[in-house]
PDB file of C-alpha atoms in Angstrom:
ATOM      1  CA  MET L   1      30.945  49.730 -60.306  1.00 39.00           C
ATOM      2  CA  LEU L   2      28.959  49.911 -57.063  1.00 45.00           C
ATOM      3  CA  PRO L   3      25.589  48.167 -56.730  1.00 46.00           C
ATOM      4  CA  THR L   4      22.406  50.099 -57.489  1.00 49.00           C
ATOM      5  CA  PRO L   5      20.383  51.494 -54.559  1.00 49.00           C
ATOM      6  CA  ALA L   6      17.877  48.640 -54.965  1.00 49.00           C
ATOM      7  CA  ALA L   7      20.654  46.045 -54.760  1.00 48.00           C
ATOM      8  CA  ARG L   8      22.212  47.804 -51.782  1.00 49.00           C
ATOM      9  CA  ALA L   9      18.918  47.631 -49.887  1.00 56.00           C
ATOM     10  CA  SER L  10      19.202  43.856 -49.907  1.00 80.00           C
ATOM     11  CA  GLN L  11      22.843  43.871 -48.759  1.00 94.00           C
ATOM     12  CA  SER L  12      23.758  43.456 -45.124  1.00 96.00           C
ATOM     13  CA  VAL L  13      26.815  43.789 -42.927  1.00 98.00           C
ATOM     14  CA  LEU L  14      27.293  42.428 -39.418  1.00 98.00           C
ATOM     15  CA  ILE L  15      29.725  44.488 -37.332  1.00 98.00           C
ATOM     16  CA  VAL L  16      31.172  42.714 -34.287  1.00 96.00           C
ATOM     17  CA  ASP L  17      33.316  45.097 -32.271  1.00 95.00           C
ATOM     18  CA  GLU L  18      33.535  46.020 -28.591  1.00 94.00           C
ATOM     19  CA  SER L  19      34.167  49.645 -29.572  1.00 94.00           C
ATOM     20  CA  ASP L  20      30.960  51.681 -29.685  1.00 96.00           C
ATOM     21  CA  ASP L  21      32.805  54.323 -31.708  1.00 96.00           C
ATOM     22  CA  ALA L  22      33.998  51.881 -34.378  1.00 96.00           C
ATOM     23  CA  ARG L  23      30.526  50.380 -34.734  1.00 97.00           C
ATOM     24  CA  GLU L  24      28.955  53.834 -34.926  1.00 98.00           C
ATOM     25  CA  VAL L  25      31.263  55.074 -37.693  1.00 97.00           C
ATOM     26  CA  LEU L  26      30.795  51.953 -39.818  1.00 97.00           C
ATOM     27  CA  ARG L  27      27.037  51.856 -39.152  1.00 98.00           C
ATOM     28  CA  THR L  28      26.555  55.525 -40.019  1.00 97.00           C
ATOM     29  CA  VAL L  29      28.484  55.451 -43.290  1.00 97.00           C
ATOM     30  CA  LEU L  30      27.238  52.089 -44.554  1.00 97.00           C
ATOM     31  CA  ALA L  31      23.598  52.681 -43.551  1.00 97.00           C
ATOM     32  CA  HIS L  32      23.730  56.057 -45.302  1.00 96.00           C
ATOM     33  CA  ARG L  33      24.728  54.143 -48.439  1.00 94.00           C
ATOM     34  CA  GLY L  34      21.693  51.873 -48.136  1.00 95.00           C
ATOM     35  CA  VAL L  35      23.286  48.825 -46.518  1.00 97.00           C
ATOM     36  CA  GLN L  36      21.371  47.018 -43.767  1.00 97.00           C
ATOM     37  CA  ILE L  37      23.508  46.912 -40.615  1.00 98.00           C
ATOM     38  CA  TRP L  38      23.497  44.381 -37.801  1.00 98.00           C
ATOM     39  CA  GLU L  39      25.664  44.979 -34.729  1.00 98.00           C
ATOM     40  CA  ALA L  40      27.044  43.027 -31.803  1.00 96.00           C
ATOM     41  CA  GLU L  41      29.463  44.221 -29.171  1.00 93.00           C
ATOM     42  CA  ASP L  42      30.658  40.798 -28.113  1.00 92.00           C
ATOM     43  CA  GLU L  43      31.808  37.684 -29.909  1.00 92.00           C
ATOM     44  CA  ALA L  44      29.057  35.331 -28.703  1.00 92.00           C
ATOM     45  CA  ASP L  45      26.224  37.661 -29.752  1.00 95.00           C
ATOM     46  CA  GLY L  46      27.952  38.283 -33.056  1.00 95.00           C
ATOM     47  CA  LEU L  47      28.251  34.581 -33.795  1.00 94.00           C
ATOM     48  CA  ARG L  48      24.572  34.044 -32.922  1.00 96.00           C
ATOM     49  CA  MET L  49      23.579  36.925 -35.198  1.00 96.00           C
ATOM     50  CA  ALA L  50      25.768  35.633 -38.034  1.00 96.00           C
ATOM     51  CA  ARG L  51      23.871  32.343 -37.871  1.00 94.00           C
ATOM     52  CA  GLU L  52      20.467  34.037 -37.732  1.00 95.00           C
ATOM     53  CA  VAL L  53      20.721  36.885 -40.244  1.00 95.00           C
ATOM     54  CA  ARG L  54      23.274  35.463 -42.728  1.00 95.00           C
ATOM     55  CA  PRO L  55      24.884  38.806 -43.640  1.00 96.00           C
ATOM     56  CA  ASP L  56      26.797  39.368 -46.859  1.00 96.00           C
ATOM     57  CA  VAL L  57      29.836  40.668 -44.964  1.00 97.00           C
ATOM     58  CA  ILE L  58      30.953  40.071 -41.377  1.00 97.00           C
ATOM     59  CA  VAL L  59      33.350  42.636 -39.892  1.00 97.00           C
ATOM     60  CA  PHE L  60      34.931  41.126 -36.772  1.00 94.00           C
ATOM     61  CA  ASP L  61      37.425  42.717 -34.371  1.00 91.00           C
ATOM     62  CA  ILE L  62      39.709  39.826 -33.455  1.00 87.00           C
ATOM     63  CA  ASP L  63      41.323  41.777 -30.625  1.00 84.00           C
ATOM     64  CA  GLY L  64      38.249  41.646 -28.389  1.00 76.00           C
ATOM     65  CA  ASP L  65      38.587  40.379 -24.826  1.00 75.00           C
ATOM     66  CA  ASN L  66      37.010  36.999 -25.643  1.00 75.00           C
ATOM     67  CA  ALA L  67      38.232  36.581 -29.223  1.00 76.00           C
ATOM     68  CA  SER L  68      40.108  33.304 -28.935  1.00 79.00           C
ATOM     69  CA  ASP L  69      41.506  31.446 -31.925  1.00 78.00           C
ATOM     70  CA  ALA L  70      38.564  29.043 -31.604  1.00 83.00           C
ATOM     71  CA  ILE L  71      36.051  31.916 -31.828  1.00 83.00           C
ATOM     72  CA  CYS L  72      37.911  33.366 -34.821  1.00 84.00           C
ATOM     73  CA  ASN L  73      37.706  29.999 -36.548  1.00 85.00           C
ATOM     74  CA  GLU L  74      33.980  29.752 -35.739  1.00 90.00           C
ATOM     75  CA  TYR L  75      33.466  33.066 -37.517  1.00 90.00           C
ATOM     76  CA  ALA L  76      35.396  31.794 -40.532  1.00 89.00           C
ATOM     77  CA  ILE L  77      33.263  28.634 -40.618  1.00 90.00           C
ATOM     78  CA  GLU L  78      30.034  30.595 -40.237  1.00 90.00           C
ATOM     79  CA  ALA L  79      31.031  33.056 -42.961  1.00 91.00           C
ATOM     80  CA  ALA L  80      31.778  30.189 -45.355  1.00 90.00           C
ATOM     81  CA  ARG L  81      28.536  28.432 -44.438  1.00 90.00           C
ATOM     82  CA  GLY L  82      26.520  31.562 -45.226  1.00 88.00           C
ATOM     83  CA  ASP L  83      28.445  32.635 -48.346  1.00 90.00           C
ATOM     84  CA  ALA L  84      29.607  35.747 -46.485  1.00 94.00           C
ATOM     85  CA  SER L  85      32.890  37.587 -46.724  1.00 94.00           C
ATOM     86  CA  LEU L  86      34.806  37.900 -43.461  1.00 94.00           C
ATOM     87  CA  VAL L  87      36.805  41.033 -42.632  1.00 94.00           C
ATOM     88  CA  LEU L  88      39.065  40.704 -39.597  1.00 91.00           C
ATOM     89  CA  LEU L  89      40.240  43.804 -37.756  1.00 91.00           C
ATOM     90  CA  GLY L  90      43.192  43.499 -35.425  1.00 87.00           C
ATOM     91  CA  THR L  91      46.850  43.155 -34.775  1.00 81.00           C
ATOM     92  CA  LEU L  92      48.974  40.640 -36.632  1.00 67.00           C
ATOM     93  CA  ARG L  93      49.037  38.151 -33.760  1.00 60.00           C
ATOM     94  CA  ARG L  94      46.010  36.242 -35.097  1.00 57.00           C
ATOM     95  CA  ALA L  95      46.083  37.189 -38.749  1.00 54.00           C
ATOM     96  CA  GLN L  96      47.621  33.903 -39.840  1.00 59.00           C
ATOM     97  CA  THR L  97      45.371  31.637 -37.770  1.00 57.00           C
ATOM     98  CA  THR L  98      42.047  32.597 -39.351  1.00 62.00           C
ATOM     99  CA  SER L  99      40.847  32.876 -42.913  1.00 73.00           C
ATOM    100  CA  GLY L 100      39.325  36.101 -44.140  1.00 81.00           C
ATOM    101  CA  GLU L 101      40.327  39.570 -45.263  1.00 87.00           C
ATOM    102  CA  PHE L 102      42.670  41.084 -42.698  1.00 88.00           C
ATOM    103  CA  VAL L 103      42.842  44.807 -41.885  1.00 90.00           C
ATOM    104  CA  ALA L 104      45.611  45.741 -39.454  1.00 88.00           C
ATOM    105  CA  LYS L 105      45.037  48.126 -36.566  1.00 88.00           C
ATOM    106  CA  PRO L 106      45.247  51.010 -36.404  1.00 89.00           C
ATOM    107  CA  TYR L 107      43.210  51.307 -39.581  1.00 91.00           C
ATOM    108  CA  GLN L 108      41.732  54.171 -41.553  1.00 94.00           C
ATOM    109  CA  TYR L 109      37.964  54.055 -42.018  1.00 96.00           C
ATOM    110  CA  ALA L 110      37.862  55.146 -45.671  1.00 96.00           C
ATOM    111  CA  PRO L 111      39.884  52.182 -47.056  1.00 95.00           C
ATOM    112  CA  LEU L 112      38.017  49.779 -44.743  1.00 96.00           C
ATOM    113  CA  ILE L 113      34.639  51.026 -45.951  1.00 96.00           C
ATOM    114  CA  LEU L 114      35.804  50.853 -49.568  1.00 96.00           C
ATOM    115  CA  ARG L 115      36.877  47.234 -49.052  1.00 95.00           C
ATOM    116  CA  ILE L 116      33.524  46.363 -47.453  1.00 96.00           C
ATOM    117  CA  GLU L 117      31.728  47.921 -50.426  1.00 96.00           C
ATOM    118  CA  GLN L 118      33.906  45.924 -52.838  1.00 95.00           C
ATOM    119  CA  LEU L 119      33.053  42.726 -50.982  1.00 95.00           C
ATOM    120  CA  LEU L 120      29.360  43.614 -51.078  1.00 96.00           C
ATOM    121  CA  GLU L 121      29.644  44.104 -54.827  1.00 92.00           C
ATOM    122  CA  GLN L 122      31.111  40.602 -55.132  1.00 90.00           C
ATOM    123  CA  ALA L 123      28.660  38.977 -52.704  1.00 82.00           C
ATOM    124  CA  PRO L 124      27.680  35.509 -53.989  1.00 69.00           C
ATOM    125  CA  ARG L 125      24.062  35.945 -52.939  1.00 56.00           C
ATOM    126  CA  LEU L 126      23.736  39.076 -55.084  1.00 50.00           C
ATOM    127  CA  ARG L 127      25.051  37.168 -58.087  1.00 41.00           C
ATOM    128  CA  ARG L 128      22.483  34.411 -57.473  1.00 46.00           C
ATOM    129  CA  ARG L 129      19.632  36.947 -57.161  1.00 47.00           C
ATOM    130  CA  ALA L 130      20.630  38.656 -60.400  1.00 44.00           C
ATOM    131  CA  ALA L 131      20.746  35.369 -62.327  1.00 43.00           C
TER     132      ALA L 131
END
């Protein structure tokens, strides 16, 4: 069962991806469904935003030019610190070095969006608000 429109309005996703097209597709679909979207096109800005806005889900492309293992681990730490789910997009080369949900490239948008919505439904902060 997906969250109600009122619950969705309080949900947020941070998309960190160098690809304007990937960010646009995710932003358009998720915003249309009532999710607040934050975006960053580079890893440093994304990490800063994750610390500031504390999104429910962080979607991070681990194949970016500056996405070192250390940066990937920083995202995992920040996600855990903020009770956020972390979705990693990329090739298998880093999949085993970072915790989080992994989606291999090339990916289809529909299953990715469905997984993000499932994670939003399970978001710890939503459970706390409802209690």
